[in-house]
Amino acid sequence: MKNKKIKLSLVISAFTISLIFSNWVRAEQAITRVELWDKLTLTLEGPQTNENATPNPFTDYRLDAIFTSPSNKQYRVPGFYAADANAAHTHATSGNLWQILFSPNELGNWHYRLSFVKGNNIASVTFNMANNEQSAGFFDQQTGEFNVTAATKLPSIKDFKSKGKLEYVNKPYLQFSGSKEYFLKAGANSPEVLLGFSGFDDTPTKRNYQAHIKHWQNNDPTWQTTNTEADNSSHQSSKGIIGLINYLASLNINAYYFLTMNAYGDGDQVWPWLSKTQTTRYDVSKLAQWDIVFSHMQQKGIMTHFVMSETENESLFEWNESQLKNDFAVSRKIYYRELFARFGYHLATTWNIGEENGWQDPSGDDKQQKANTTKQRKQFADYFQSLTYYPEHLVIHNGPSLDYHIYDKPNDNILGYPAYTGASLQGELKTNTTYSDVLKYRQLTQNNPHPWVITMDEAYIYEYADNVDTWRKSNVWASFMAGGAGIEFYLGGGGDITEQDLTPYKDYYLAMTTAVEFFQKYVPFTKLTPAPELTKTGWALSDNSAFYLFYFSNASQAKATLPNACYTLDWFNPRTNNYINGKRFCVNTATSTQLATPPNTPNNDWVYLINLSAK
């Protein structure tokens, strides 16, 4: 080992404390402070290397930290090669710094121990303390501690630090571990090639989101790019994507679905590597710039929905390594690890194994497009979950539209498989099947010990969106009334890969966020289940005792079968976001009852809130 002195830096937000210790002396204990749910960064001096070095820093070294909380819970957190640890701005391709990112979930004094090992493709092997692995020296087995305190300044209400980690909690809805608030998704699905942005280093695109530069605000992040496709290399080049996020946040959009790898697929511009053929050589500066955007999304209350492959490259890793002879490529394992190590500290995330997974290449020339098998889907999910430490939300997306065989093909599906926590559905905008599709999978899993979180993530549109009423009635409210946990808006007509200006779709976004706001404010939705037996002219949710929620696309046809009792009725207008107090009524028949029409526009869609009336 060449270095006689090793530096360990603990970087907590803007506060940095550094220690220097020799490699043969146990690290001096450093106690410093980090706020609850804030980003803790361990920056460590290791071997001098670079993105193209041998041994490969992404495959042949593995860094992990074991964090022990004040209540003695342990969390194993993977680390990564960071070049000079400032590559987003310096564009460094070499250096001797390695990092671990973590967001602590308990107040009090924490401890950690580092593991740093080396070996051929060691990064593909999940950490296990029982493994007899070769130490890489430097900071291996060093220890430290830090203190977690309450926030001195409360973050904005949208910032996920005000809510804690969004987790799967064995219910059909995700929940924030701090605030205990349940999450309903109103997401953006397009452009799904969000990361195909000229402001990122070495990204082969001219996409700059020029229309959204005006939405960038003072004190928002900026960086320079080395991308030769960019219009310029000034900070101006980074503002478009930040402005786009600001615009969506202004409409209360709370999730964004984007591809982290579309090599050989739609767009063919996004990958985390130095080039699309170098699948074990990661572009450190590009990934650091990605993370600036992801951090901004988290501060603005937008969940990062990482879609890790698409149908055109389902088997890219396995084709490159073995021409499909092996089910699970080493390079895929390292890909999962790199993504989670760099971005898994974020508080609100969905991890999606792949878009339109299972769509067989009709040409028969499978190669990297060969559809994954059920066995592979399970293997991929198991491995990804082995990297996680909090209860992460892991899903997979079906394809083509309305083809759900990956979930329910007899004796060959993943429905309810415990490594997955939900389904990311692709349906179609105008088929009027969104309700039945979401309902099917909600009902199939809701009574299991491991119920899935069901969302309609792509109501596919073959042309540009041109009918907000169809979107609101047949997709948005259909999803939520079927017991779904959210929906995302997809542009269609090629807009999923070409659109750069999202302002024309404001009404589509508002249709979702209005619905989410209504459910969060007025509806005990986690206590309700779909109740299609209660009405033939609309959709119903009920707690089966005292609360009934109905949606009718035409309120003049509002009919429901309710138990004999007296009730109070209120209305909600989903077009105007207007809540109207209604009146008391009684039911004394076992047959369907015509419900009172709202005070205006009775031939349009209305929501009915019906509560059992106190005697």
Coordinates of C-alpha atoms in Angstrom, one line a residue:
M1 CA 0.0 0.0 0.0
K2 CA 1.6 3.2 -1.1
N3 CA -0.2 5.7 1.1
K4 CA 0.9 6.1 4.6
K5 CA -1.8 8.5 5.5
I6 CA -5.6 8.0 4.8
K7 CA -8.2 10.8 4.9
L8 CA -11.8 10.1 5.9
S9 CA -14.2 13.0 5.2
L10 CA -17.7 13.1 6.7
V11 CA -19.8 15.5 4.6
I12 CA -23.1 16.4 6.0
S13 CA -25.0 18.9 3.9
A14 CA -22.6 21.9 3.8
F15 CA -20.8 20.9 7.0
T16 CA -17.5 19.0 6.5
I17 CA -15.2 17.5 9.1
S18 CA -12.0 15.7 8.1
L19 CA -9.8 13.2 9.9
I20 CA -6.4 11.9 9.0
F21 CA -5.2 8.6 10.3
S22 CA -2.5 6.1 9.4
N23 CA -3.4 2.8 7.7
W24 CA -2.2 0.7 10.6
V25 CA -3.9 2.6 13.4
R26 CA -7.6 2.3 14.1
A27 CA -9.5 5.4 13.0
E28 CA -9.9 8.1 15.6
Q29 CA -13.6 8.3 16.5
A30 CA -15.2 11.3 15.0
I31 CA -18.5 12.5 16.3
T32 CA -20.3 15.0 14.1
R33 CA -23.9 16.0 13.5
V34 CA -26.5 15.3 10.7
E35 CA -30.1 16.2 10.8
L36 CA -32.8 13.5 10.6
W37 CA -33.4 12.4 7.0
D38 CA -30.7 14.6 5.7
K39 CA -28.0 13.4 3.3
L40 CA -25.0 11.9 5.0
T41 CA -21.9 11.6 2.7
L42 CA -18.9 9.6 3.6
T43 CA -16.0 10.6 1.3
L44 CA -13.0 8.2 1.6
E45 CA -9.5 8.3 0.2
G46 CA -8.8 5.0 -1.6
P47 CA -6.7 3.8 -4.5
Q48 CA -5.9 6.3 -7.2
T49 CA -7.7 5.1 -10.4
N50 CA -9.9 6.2 -13.3
E51 CA -13.0 5.3 -15.3
N52 CA -11.0 3.2 -17.7
A53 CA -8.4 1.7 -15.3
T54 CA -7.4 -1.9 -14.7
P55 CA -8.5 -3.1 -12.3
N56 CA -11.9 -1.7 -13.1
P57 CA -13.1 0.5 -10.2
F58 CA -16.7 -0.3 -10.9
T59 CA -16.4 -4.1 -11.0
D60 CA -13.2 -5.1 -9.1
Y61 CA -13.7 -3.1 -5.8
R62 CA -16.7 -3.2 -3.5
L63 CA -17.4 -0.6 -0.8
D64 CA -20.0 -1.0 1.8
A65 CA -20.8 0.5 5.2
I66 CA -22.7 -1.1 8.0
F67 CA -24.6 1.6 9.9
T68 CA -25.9 0.8 13.4
S69 CA -28.7 3.0 14.7
P70 CA -29.3 4.0 18.3
S71 CA -31.9 1.3 18.6
N72 CA -29.3 -1.2 17.3
K73 CA -30.8 -1.8 13.9
Q74 CA -28.3 -2.4 11.2
Y75 CA -28.3 -1.1 7.6
R76 CA -25.8 -2.2 5.0
V77 CA -25.3 0.6 2.4
P78 CA -23.3 0.1 -0.8
G79 CA -20.8 2.7 -1.9
F80 CA -19.2 3.7 -5.2
Y81 CA -16.2 5.2 -7.0
A82 CA -16.5 9.0 -7.1
A83 CA -13.3 10.2 -8.9
D84 CA -12.6 13.5 -7.2
A85 CA -16.0 13.6 -5.5
N86 CA -16.9 16.8 -7.3
A87 CA -17.2 15.5 -10.8
A88 CA -20.5 17.1 -11.6
H89 CA -18.6 20.4 -11.8
T90 CA -15.0 19.4 -12.6
H91 CA -15.9 16.6 -15.1
A92 CA -13.2 14.5 -13.5
T93 CA -12.6 11.0 -14.9
S94 CA -9.9 10.0 -12.3
G95 CA -9.2 10.4 -8.6
N96 CA -8.9 8.5 -5.4
L97 CA -12.2 9.3 -3.7
W98 CA -15.0 6.8 -2.9
Q99 CA -18.4 7.7 -1.4
I100 CA -21.3 6.3 0.6
L101 CA -24.6 8.2 0.7
F102 CA -27.2 7.5 3.4
S103 CA -30.3 9.2 4.9
P104 CA -30.6 8.2 8.6
N105 CA -34.0 7.5 10.1
E106 CA -33.4 7.7 13.9
L107 CA -32.4 10.4 16.3
G108 CA -29.3 9.8 18.4
N109 CA -25.8 8.4 18.1
W110 CA -25.0 6.1 15.2
H111 CA -22.0 3.9 14.5
Y112 CA -20.6 2.5 11.3
R113 CA -18.0 0.1 10.0
L114 CA -16.6 0.1 6.5
S115 CA -15.8 -2.8 4.2
F116 CA -13.6 -2.3 1.2
V117 CA -12.7 -5.5 -0.7
K118 CA -11.2 -6.3 -4.1
G119 CA -11.4 -9.1 -6.6
N120 CA -12.5 -10.0 -10.1
N121 CA -16.2 -8.7 -10.5
I122 CA -16.4 -8.5 -6.7
A123 CA -19.0 -5.7 -7.0
S124 CA -21.5 -8.2 -8.4
V125 CA -21.3 -10.3 -5.1
T126 CA -23.6 -9.1 -2.4
F127 CA -21.9 -8.2 0.9
N128 CA -21.9 -10.9 3.5
M129 CA -19.8 -10.7 6.6
A130 CA -19.3 -14.4 6.5
N131 CA -17.5 -14.2 3.1
N132 CA -13.7 -14.5 3.2
E133 CA -12.9 -11.8 0.8
Q134 CA -9.6 -10.0 0.0
S135 CA -9.2 -6.7 1.8
A136 CA -8.5 -3.7 -0.5
G137 CA -6.7 -2.0 2.4
F138 CA -7.1 1.8 2.8
F139 CA -10.2 2.4 4.9
D140 CA -11.3 -1.3 5.1
Q141 CA -12.7 -2.1 8.6
Q142 CA -12.4 1.4 9.8
T143 CA -15.1 2.7 12.1
G144 CA -16.8 6.0 12.9
E145 CA -19.8 7.6 14.5
F146 CA -22.1 10.5 14.1
N147 CA -25.1 12.1 15.9
V148 CA -28.5 12.6 14.3
T149 CA -30.5 15.5 15.5
A150 CA -33.9 17.1 14.8
A151 CA -34.0 19.6 12.0
T152 CA -33.0 23.1 13.1
K153 CA -35.0 24.6 10.2
L154 CA -38.0 22.8 8.9
P155 CA -37.9 22.0 5.2
S156 CA -40.7 23.1 2.9
I157 CA -43.9 21.0 3.1
K158 CA -43.1 19.5 -0.3
D159 CA -39.6 18.5 0.6
F160 CA -39.6 14.8 1.4
K161 CA -37.3 15.5 4.3
S162 CA -40.5 16.8 6.0
K163 CA -42.1 13.4 5.7
G164 CA -39.3 10.8 5.9
K165 CA -38.7 7.7 3.8
L166 CA -41.5 6.6 1.5
E167 CA -41.8 2.8 2.2
Y168 CA -43.8 -0.3 1.2
V169 CA -45.7 -1.2 4.4
N170 CA -47.6 -4.4 3.4
K171 CA -50.6 -2.4 2.3
P172 CA -51.9 -1.3 -1.2
Y173 CA -50.5 2.2 -0.5
L174 CA -47.0 3.5 0.2
Q175 CA -46.4 5.4 3.5
F176 CA -43.9 8.0 4.7
S177 CA -42.1 6.6 7.7
G178 CA -41.9 10.0 9.4
S179 CA -45.2 11.8 8.9
K180 CA -47.1 8.5 8.5
E181 CA -48.9 10.1 5.5
Y182 CA -50.0 7.7 2.8
F183 CA -48.9 8.5 -0.8
L184 CA -51.1 8.8 -3.9
K185 CA -49.2 9.3 -7.1
A186 CA -50.0 12.0 -9.7
G187 CA -47.0 11.5 -12.1
A188 CA -45.5 12.6 -15.3
N189 CA -44.5 9.8 -17.7
S190 CA -43.3 11.9 -20.6
P191 CA -40.8 12.6 -21.9
E192 CA -39.6 9.3 -20.6
V193 CA -36.2 10.2 -22.0
L194 CA -35.9 13.0 -19.5
L195 CA -32.2 12.2 -18.9
G196 CA -31.5 12.5 -22.6
F197 CA -30.6 16.1 -21.9
S198 CA -27.8 18.2 -23.5
G199 CA -26.9 19.6 -20.1
F200 CA -25.5 16.3 -19.0
D201 CA -21.9 15.3 -19.9
D202 CA -21.4 13.1 -23.0
T203 CA -25.1 12.7 -23.8
P204 CA -25.8 12.5 -27.5
T205 CA -28.7 14.9 -27.8
K206 CA -29.6 18.5 -28.4
R207 CA -32.7 18.3 -26.1
N208 CA -32.4 21.4 -23.8
Y209 CA -36.0 22.0 -22.5
Q210 CA -35.6 25.6 -23.7
A211 CA -39.3 26.4 -22.9
H212 CA -38.7 25.7 -19.2
I213 CA -35.6 27.8 -18.7
K214 CA -38.0 30.6 -17.6
H215 CA -39.2 28.4 -14.8
W216 CA -35.7 28.1 -13.3
Q217 CA -35.5 30.2 -10.1
N218 CA -32.7 32.0 -8.3
N219 CA -30.8 29.7 -6.0
D220 CA -31.7 26.6 -8.1
P221 CA -28.8 24.4 -9.0
T222 CA -26.7 24.9 -12.1
W223 CA -23.7 23.1 -13.5
Q224 CA -21.6 23.3 -16.7
T225 CA -21.5 20.5 -19.3
T226 CA -18.8 19.1 -21.6
N227 CA -21.5 17.8 -24.0
T228 CA -20.5 18.8 -27.5
E229 CA -24.2 18.6 -28.5
A230 CA -25.1 21.4 -26.1
D231 CA -25.9 24.8 -27.5
N232 CA -23.3 26.3 -25.1
S233 CA -21.2 25.2 -22.2
S234 CA -22.3 27.8 -19.8
H235 CA -24.6 27.3 -16.7
Q236 CA -27.5 28.2 -19.0
S237 CA -27.3 24.7 -20.4
S238 CA -28.4 23.2 -17.0
K239 CA -31.4 25.4 -16.4
G240 CA -33.9 23.8 -18.7
I241 CA -34.3 20.5 -16.9
I242 CA -34.5 22.2 -13.5
G243 CA -37.1 24.6 -14.8
L244 CA -39.1 21.6 -16.1
I245 CA -39.1 20.1 -12.7
N246 CA -40.2 23.4 -11.2
Y247 CA -43.1 23.6 -13.6
L248 CA -44.4 20.2 -12.7
A249 CA -44.0 20.9 -9.0
S250 CA -46.0 24.1 -9.4
L251 CA -48.9 21.9 -10.6
N252 CA -48.4 19.5 -7.6
I253 CA -47.1 16.6 -9.8
N254 CA -45.4 14.3 -7.3
A255 CA -43.7 11.6 -9.4
Y256 CA -41.6 11.4 -12.6
Y257 CA -41.1 8.2 -14.7
F258 CA -37.8 8.2 -16.7
L259 CA -35.5 5.7 -18.3
T260 CA -32.0 5.3 -16.9
M261 CA -31.0 3.2 -19.9
N262 CA -32.5 3.2 -23.4
A263 CA -29.5 2.0 -25.4
Y264 CA -30.8 0.6 -28.7
G265 CA -34.4 1.6 -27.7
D266 CA -36.7 4.7 -28.0
G267 CA -34.5 7.7 -28.0
D268 CA -31.2 5.7 -27.8
Q269 CA -29.5 8.6 -25.9
V270 CA -29.6 7.6 -22.2
W271 CA -27.1 5.4 -20.4
P272 CA -25.0 5.7 -17.3
W273 CA -21.8 4.5 -19.0
L274 CA -19.0 6.1 -21.0
S275 CA -20.7 4.7 -24.1
K276 CA -23.6 2.4 -24.8
T277 CA -21.3 -0.5 -25.5
Q278 CA -19.1 -0.1 -22.3
T279 CA -21.6 -1.6 -19.8
T280 CA -19.2 -1.8 -16.9
R281 CA -17.5 1.6 -17.3
Y282 CA -19.6 4.3 -15.6
D283 CA -19.5 8.0 -16.4
V284 CA -19.0 9.5 -13.0
S285 CA -19.6 13.2 -13.9
K286 CA -22.8 12.4 -15.8
L287 CA -24.2 10.4 -12.9
A288 CA -23.3 13.2 -10.4
Q289 CA -25.2 15.6 -12.7
W290 CA -28.1 13.3 -12.8
D291 CA -28.1 13.3 -9.0
I292 CA -28.3 17.1 -8.8
V293 CA -31.6 16.8 -10.7
F294 CA -32.9 13.9 -8.6
S295 CA -32.1 15.9 -5.4
H296 CA -34.0 18.9 -6.8
M297 CA -36.9 16.6 -7.5
Q298 CA -37.0 15.3 -4.0
Q299 CA -36.9 18.9 -2.6
K300 CA -39.9 19.7 -4.9
G301 CA -41.9 16.7 -3.7
I302 CA -41.4 14.7 -6.9
M303 CA -40.7 11.0 -6.5
T304 CA -38.0 9.6 -8.7
H305 CA -39.4 6.6 -10.7
F306 CA -36.3 4.9 -12.0
V307 CA -37.1 2.7 -15.1
M308 CA -34.0 0.6 -15.5
S309 CA -34.5 -0.9 -19.0
E310 CA -37.0 -1.0 -21.8
T311 CA -38.3 -3.7 -24.1
E312 CA -35.7 -3.0 -26.8
N313 CA -32.9 -3.9 -24.3
E314 CA -34.5 -6.3 -21.9
S315 CA -31.6 -8.7 -22.3
L316 CA -28.8 -6.3 -23.2
F317 CA -26.5 -7.4 -20.4
E318 CA -27.0 -11.1 -21.0
W319 CA -26.6 -10.7 -24.8
N320 CA -23.4 -8.8 -24.4
E321 CA -21.8 -11.2 -22.0
S322 CA -22.9 -14.6 -23.2
Q323 CA -25.2 -14.3 -26.2
L324 CA -28.1 -15.2 -23.8
K325 CA -26.5 -18.4 -22.5
N326 CA -26.6 -17.1 -18.9
D327 CA -29.8 -15.8 -17.3
F328 CA -28.3 -13.1 -15.1
A329 CA -25.3 -11.2 -16.3
V330 CA -22.6 -9.9 -14.0
S331 CA -22.8 -6.5 -15.7
R332 CA -26.6 -6.3 -14.8
K333 CA -25.8 -6.9 -11.2
I334 CA -23.2 -4.2 -11.2
Y335 CA -25.7 -1.9 -13.0
Y336 CA -28.3 -2.4 -10.3
R337 CA -25.6 -1.8 -7.6
E338 CA -24.3 1.4 -9.2
L339 CA -27.8 2.9 -9.5
F340 CA -28.8 2.0 -6.0
A341 CA -25.5 3.0 -4.4
R342 CA -25.6 6.4 -6.0
F343 CA -29.3 7.2 -5.8
G344 CA -30.8 4.9 -3.2
Y345 CA -30.4 7.4 -0.4
H346 CA -33.2 9.5 -1.8
L347 CA -36.4 9.4 0.3
A348 CA -39.1 8.8 -2.3
T349 CA -38.3 6.3 -5.0
T350 CA -39.8 3.7 -7.2
W351 CA -37.5 1.1 -8.8
N352 CA -38.8 -0.4 -12.0
I353 CA -37.0 -3.4 -13.4
G354 CA -38.1 -2.6 -16.9
E355 CA -40.6 -0.9 -19.2
E356 CA -42.9 -3.2 -21.4
N357 CA -41.1 -6.2 -20.0
G358 CA -42.1 -9.5 -21.6
W359 CA -42.8 -8.1 -25.1
Q360 CA -41.4 -10.6 -27.4
D361 CA -39.5 -9.3 -30.5
P362 CA -41.8 -10.2 -33.4
S363 CA -38.8 -10.3 -35.8
G364 CA -37.4 -13.3 -34.1
D365 CA -34.0 -11.6 -34.0
D366 CA -34.0 -11.4 -30.2
K367 CA -30.4 -10.5 -29.2
Q368 CA -30.6 -7.7 -26.6
Q369 CA -34.4 -7.4 -27.2
K370 CA -35.2 -11.0 -26.1
A371 CA -38.0 -10.9 -23.6
N372 CA -37.1 -11.7 -20.0
T373 CA -38.6 -14.9 -18.5
T374 CA -40.5 -15.2 -15.2
K375 CA -37.4 -16.8 -13.7
Q376 CA -35.3 -13.8 -14.7
R377 CA -37.8 -11.3 -13.4
K378 CA -37.7 -13.1 -10.0
Q379 CA -33.9 -13.3 -10.0
F380 CA -33.6 -9.6 -10.9
A381 CA -36.0 -8.5 -8.2
D382 CA -34.4 -10.7 -5.5
Y383 CA -30.9 -9.4 -6.3
F384 CA -32.1 -5.8 -6.4
Q385 CA -33.8 -6.1 -3.0
S386 CA -30.6 -7.6 -1.6
L387 CA -29.0 -4.2 -2.2
T388 CA -31.7 -2.3 -0.3
Y389 CA -31.8 -1.5 3.4
Y390 CA -35.2 0.4 3.8
P391 CA -38.5 -1.1 2.5
E392 CA -38.1 0.0 -1.1
H393 CA -40.9 0.0 -3.7
L394 CA -39.9 -2.3 -6.6
V395 CA -42.1 -2.9 -9.6
I396 CA -42.1 -4.0 -13.2
H397 CA -44.0 -2.7 -16.2
N398 CA -45.9 -4.9 -18.7
G399 CA -46.1 -4.6 -22.4
P400 CA -47.5 -4.2 -24.9
S401 CA -50.6 -2.3 -23.8
L402 CA -53.3 -4.5 -22.3
D403 CA -51.0 -7.6 -22.3
Y404 CA -50.6 -8.5 -18.6
H405 CA -49.2 -12.0 -19.0
I406 CA -46.2 -11.3 -16.8
Y407 CA -48.6 -10.9 -13.9
D408 CA -51.2 -13.6 -14.5
K409 CA -50.1 -16.2 -17.1
P410 CA -51.2 -19.5 -15.6
N411 CA -48.3 -21.2 -13.7
D412 CA -45.8 -18.7 -15.1
N413 CA -46.1 -15.3 -13.5
I414 CA -44.8 -13.0 -10.8
L415 CA -48.2 -12.0 -9.2
G416 CA -47.6 -11.5 -5.5
Y417 CA -43.9 -12.4 -5.7
P418 CA -42.5 -11.0 -2.4
A419 CA -39.5 -9.2 -4.0
Y420 CA -41.9 -7.1 -5.9
T421 CA -44.1 -4.6 -4.1
G422 CA -46.4 -3.6 -6.9
A423 CA -47.4 -3.6 -10.6
S424 CA -46.6 -0.8 -13.0
L425 CA -49.5 -1.2 -15.5
Q426 CA -49.5 -0.2 -19.2
G427 CA -53.1 0.1 -20.5
E428 CA -54.7 2.3 -23.2
L429 CA -56.3 5.7 -22.9
K430 CA -59.4 5.1 -25.0
T431 CA -60.4 1.5 -24.4
N432 CA -62.3 2.2 -21.1
T433 CA -60.5 -0.8 -19.4
T434 CA -58.4 1.2 -17.0
Y435 CA -60.9 0.6 -14.1
S436 CA -61.2 -3.1 -14.7
D437 CA -57.4 -3.6 -15.2
V438 CA -56.5 -1.8 -12.0
L439 CA -59.4 -3.4 -10.1
K440 CA -58.3 -6.9 -11.2
Y441 CA -54.8 -6.7 -9.7
R442 CA -55.9 -4.7 -6.6
Q443 CA -58.4 -7.5 -5.8
L444 CA -56.0 -10.3 -6.6
T445 CA -53.4 -9.2 -4.1
Q446 CA -55.2 -7.0 -1.5
N447 CA -56.0 -9.9 0.9
N448 CA -52.6 -11.5 0.6
P449 CA -49.9 -11.2 3.3
H450 CA -48.0 -9.2 0.7
P451 CA -50.5 -6.9 -1.0
W452 CA -49.3 -5.1 -4.1
V453 CA -49.4 -1.3 -4.7
I454 CA -51.1 -1.0 -8.1
T455 CA -50.6 2.0 -10.4
M456 CA -51.6 2.8 -14.0
D457 CA -48.2 4.2 -15.2
E458 CA -48.9 4.4 -18.9
A459 CA -52.4 4.8 -20.4
Y460 CA -51.0 4.5 -23.9
I461 CA -52.1 7.1 -26.4
Y462 CA -51.4 6.5 -30.1
E463 CA -51.8 10.2 -31.0
Y464 CA -51.1 13.4 -29.0
A465 CA -53.4 13.8 -26.1
D466 CA -56.4 15.8 -27.2
N467 CA -59.3 14.9 -24.9
V468 CA -58.9 15.8 -21.2
D469 CA -62.4 14.6 -20.4
T470 CA -61.6 11.1 -21.5
W471 CA -58.3 11.2 -19.6
R472 CA -60.1 12.4 -16.4
K473 CA -63.1 10.1 -16.6
S474 CA -61.8 6.9 -18.0
N475 CA -58.2 6.9 -16.6
V476 CA -57.6 9.2 -13.6
W477 CA -60.7 8.6 -11.6
A478 CA -60.9 5.0 -13.0
S479 CA -57.5 4.3 -11.4
F480 CA -58.3 5.7 -8.0
M481 CA -61.8 4.3 -7.8
A482 CA -60.5 0.9 -8.6
G483 CA -58.2 1.1 -5.5
G484 CA -55.2 2.1 -7.4
A485 CA -52.4 4.1 -5.7
G486 CA -51.7 6.4 -8.6
I487 CA -51.5 7.2 -12.2
E488 CA -49.0 8.9 -14.6
F489 CA -49.7 11.0 -17.7
Y490 CA -48.2 9.7 -21.0
L491 CA -48.2 12.0 -24.0
G492 CA -48.5 9.6 -26.9
G493 CA -48.0 10.4 -30.6
G494 CA -44.2 10.3 -30.1
G495 CA -44.3 12.9 -27.4
D496 CA -42.9 10.4 -24.9
I497 CA -39.5 10.9 -26.6
T498 CA -39.7 14.2 -28.5
E499 CA -41.7 16.7 -26.3
Q500 CA -39.7 19.4 -24.6
D501 CA -42.4 21.8 -23.6
L502 CA -44.9 20.4 -21.0
T503 CA -47.0 23.6 -20.6
P504 CA -49.7 22.6 -23.2
Y505 CA -50.6 19.6 -21.0
K506 CA -51.4 21.6 -17.8
D507 CA -55.1 20.4 -17.7
Y508 CA -54.0 16.8 -17.9
Y509 CA -51.7 17.2 -14.9
L510 CA -54.3 19.1 -13.0
A511 CA -56.9 16.3 -13.5
M512 CA -54.5 14.1 -11.6
T513 CA -53.4 16.5 -8.9
T514 CA -57.0 17.6 -8.2
A515 CA -58.0 14.0 -7.6
V516 CA -55.0 13.4 -5.3
E517 CA -55.8 16.5 -3.3
F518 CA -59.4 15.4 -2.9
F519 CA -58.5 11.9 -1.7
Q520 CA -55.9 13.2 0.7
K521 CA -58.2 15.9 2.2
Y522 CA -61.6 14.2 2.3
V523 CA -61.3 10.4 1.9
P524 CA -60.0 7.8 4.4
F525 CA -58.8 5.9 1.3
T526 CA -56.5 3.4 3.1
K527 CA -59.6 2.0 4.9
L528 CA -61.7 1.6 1.8
T529 CA -61.8 -1.2 -0.7
P530 CA -63.4 -1.3 -4.2
A531 CA -67.1 -2.2 -4.1
P532 CA -68.3 -2.7 -7.7
E533 CA -71.4 -4.5 -6.4
L534 CA -72.8 -1.2 -5.1
T535 CA -73.5 0.4 -8.4
K536 CA -73.9 -0.5 -12.1
T537 CA -73.7 3.1 -13.3
G538 CA -70.5 4.2 -11.7
W539 CA -67.7 3.1 -9.4
A540 CA -67.6 2.7 -5.6
L541 CA -65.2 2.5 -2.7
S542 CA -66.4 1.6 0.8
D543 CA -65.3 0.7 4.3
N544 CA -68.3 -1.6 4.4
S545 CA -69.9 0.1 7.4
A546 CA -70.2 3.9 7.4
F547 CA -68.5 5.5 4.4
Y548 CA -69.2 5.2 0.7
L549 CA -67.5 7.0 -2.2
F550 CA -69.0 7.0 -5.6
Y551 CA -67.9 8.4 -9.0
F552 CA -70.4 8.8 -11.8
S553 CA -69.3 10.0 -15.2
N554 CA -72.9 11.1 -15.7
A555 CA -74.5 12.2 -12.4
S556 CA -78.0 12.1 -13.8
Q557 CA -77.6 8.3 -13.8
A558 CA -76.3 8.1 -10.2
K559 CA -77.8 4.9 -8.7
A560 CA -76.5 2.8 -5.9
T561 CA -77.5 -0.1 -3.6
L562 CA -77.0 0.9 0.0
P563 CA -78.0 -0.8 3.3
N564 CA -81.2 0.5 4.8
A565 CA -80.2 3.5 6.9
C566 CA -80.1 7.3 6.8
Y567 CA -77.1 9.1 5.3
T568 CA -75.5 12.5 4.6
L569 CA -74.6 13.2 1.0
D570 CA -72.0 15.7 -0.2
W571 CA -70.7 16.3 -3.8
F572 CA -67.3 17.0 -5.3
N573 CA -66.9 18.5 -8.8
P574 CA -63.7 16.9 -10.2
R575 CA -63.6 19.5 -13.1
T576 CA -63.6 22.6 -10.8
N577 CA -62.2 21.2 -7.6
N578 CA -65.3 22.4 -5.8
Y579 CA -66.8 20.7 -2.7
I580 CA -70.5 21.1 -2.1
N581 CA -72.3 20.2 1.1
G582 CA -75.4 18.2 0.3
K583 CA -78.3 16.9 2.4
R584 CA -79.6 14.0 4.5
F585 CA -81.5 11.1 2.9
C586 CA -82.7 7.7 3.9
V587 CA -82.8 4.3 2.2
N588 CA -85.5 1.8 2.9
T589 CA -85.3 -0.6 0.0
A590 CA -83.0 -3.5 -1.0
T591 CA -83.0 -2.4 -4.6
S592 CA -80.9 0.3 -6.4
T593 CA -81.7 3.8 -5.3
Q594 CA -81.6 6.9 -7.5
L595 CA -79.3 9.4 -5.8
A596 CA -79.9 13.1 -5.7
T597 CA -78.4 15.0 -8.6
P598 CA -75.9 17.8 -7.9
P599 CA -76.9 21.4 -8.0
N600 CA -75.4 22.0 -11.5
T601 CA -74.2 20.3 -14.6
P602 CA -75.9 17.0 -13.7
N603 CA -75.0 15.3 -17.0
N604 CA -71.3 15.5 -16.3
D605 CA -69.0 13.7 -13.9
W606 CA -69.4 14.1 -10.1
V607 CA -68.1 12.4 -7.0
Y608 CA -70.6 11.5 -4.2
L609 CA -69.5 11.2 -0.6
I610 CA -72.0 9.3 1.5
N611 CA -71.7 8.9 5.3
L612 CA -73.9 7.0 7.7
S613 CA -76.0 9.6 9.4
A614 CA -75.9 9.9 13.2
K615 CA -79.3 9.0 14.7

